[in-house]
Amino acid sequence: MSKLQLSPKKVACLQKLSDENGIISALAFDQRGALKRLMAQYQTEEPTVAQMEELKVLVADELTKYASSMLLDPEYGLPATKALDPNAGLLLAYEKTGYDTTSTKRLPDCLDVWSAKRIKEQGADAVKFLLYYDVDSSDELNQEKQAYIERIGSECVAEDIPFFLEILAYDEKIADAGSAEYAKVKPHKVIGAMKVFSDPRFNIDVLKVEVPVNIKYVEGFGDGEIVHTREEAAAFFKAQDEATNLPYIYLSAGVSAKLFQETLVFAHESGANFNGVLCGRATWAGSVEAYIKDGEAAARDWLRTTGFENIDELNKVLQTTATSWTERVEA
């Protein structure tokens, strides 16, 4: 496969977003709806904007000195962009949170008062957009989604800013993404979507993707039903790697820090030349309870201990498993 051709400006942005070895060890905290639900578990009243903003500031302030970059959202994350470590890069999310649950279409939708230009003006080094995609949906629906991504890609070309596409695969007919039923079709869904969006017409620079299996259903990882043997799972990781010429990074999908680290080791051993991670809840989720119950000082204490351990252990795993994005790019 031919290498991705990038402008000098985009290369400089990717360098800002990665460590000295070309590995993207990014912290994801663009959660909005999910964060509200997490906070609501520990308090009776509706979580406030001020609470959401403050927690994002605390995480940025305490953890970006150990991350190569941070992903935030323009709705609640702008105060946190000012708390980033000077060496950390910034990604900003361009999509509205969640999707219409009355339909299986999960249509993409940009934030109303934002554009790639405005994201760049906030000091971002990249635009991130999340897309729900079922490769087996109707051609009409998938063409609509593809056209939407083409528009964002063109915006990012015009602004000369990297475009990170986050793909969340799903099946229109299977409601429970955590089920064994979905685990059986997940490799086809994830790898198929990666193939589609590796086409140069979309102007995507980095793919943010799920691992191609539900690791809890892989032999030796979960304690329940086994859907895939280790050999089968390894073959899916290899196939995923071969499905794209673009740099790609893994999302943690809300699994525990430990399980995510074990998954990365397995991915590497299986021949996946991934280029880093954008890791969210696996790193910071525990700070939510500390913050709601005991306030800022308790949250900082959690972030400086458990939060630091989570990100430090992840960084150590990345040093031995991830490869530089420069191997997939021609400047």
PDB file of C-alpha atoms in Angstrom, residues 22-23 34 62-63 80 83 85-86 90 97 109 118 122 141-142 151 166 168 182 198 221 259 277 280-281 290-291 297:
ATOM      1  CA  GLY A  22       6.093   9.262  16.891  1.00  0.00           C
ATOM      2  CA  ILE A  23       3.632   7.438  19.166  1.00  0.00           C
ATOM      3  CA  ALA A  34     -21.453   9.742  29.024  1.00  0.00           C
ATOM      4  CA  GLU A  62      -2.911  16.719  36.357  1.00  0.00           C
ATOM      5  CA  LEU A  63      -2.469  14.236  33.498  1.00  0.00           C
ATOM      6  CA  ALA A  80      -9.451  22.699  30.020  1.00  0.00           C
ATOM      7  CA  ALA A  83      -4.771  23.863  31.513  1.00  0.00           C
ATOM      8  CA  ASP A  85       0.824  20.971  29.632  1.00  0.00           C
ATOM      9  CA  PRO A  86       2.763  23.206  27.175  1.00  0.00           C
ATOM     10  CA  LEU A  90      -4.790  19.414  21.397  1.00  0.00           C
ATOM     11  CA  THR A  97     -22.713  13.868  21.420  1.00  0.00           C
ATOM     12  CA  ASP A 109     -24.157  15.642  13.045  1.00  0.00           C
ATOM     13  CA  ARG A 118     -13.145  27.633  14.316  1.00  0.00           C
ATOM     14  CA  GLN A 122      -9.075  27.567  19.312  1.00  0.00           C
ATOM     15  CA  LEU A 141     -27.687   5.436   4.113  1.00  0.00           C
ATOM     16  CA  ASN A 142     -23.972   4.708   3.856  1.00  0.00           C
ATOM     17  CA  ARG A 151     -17.330  17.457   3.524  1.00  0.00           C
ATOM     18  CA  GLU A 166     -13.267   7.930  14.983  1.00  0.00           C
ATOM     19  CA  LEU A 168     -17.719   3.204  15.986  1.00  0.00           C
ATOM     20  CA  TYR A 182     -22.497  -8.863  18.175  1.00  0.00           C
ATOM     21  CA  SER A 198      -9.065   4.527   4.020  1.00  0.00           C
ATOM     22  CA  PHE A 221      -9.303 -12.930  28.372  1.00  0.00           C
ATOM     23  CA  LEU A 259      -7.689  -5.113  30.181  1.00  0.00           C
ATOM     24  CA  VAL A 277      -4.089   5.292  21.554  1.00  0.00           C
ATOM     25  CA  GLY A 280     -10.481   7.920  27.869  1.00  0.00           C
ATOM     26  CA  ARG A 281     -12.412   6.344  30.704  1.00  0.00           C
ATOM     27  CA  ALA A 290     -13.888  11.266  44.115  1.00  0.00           C
ATOM     28  CA  TYR A 291     -14.797  14.652  42.621  1.00  0.00           C
ATOM     29  CA  ALA A 297      -8.792  18.102  46.314  1.00  0.00           C
TER      30      ALA A 297
END
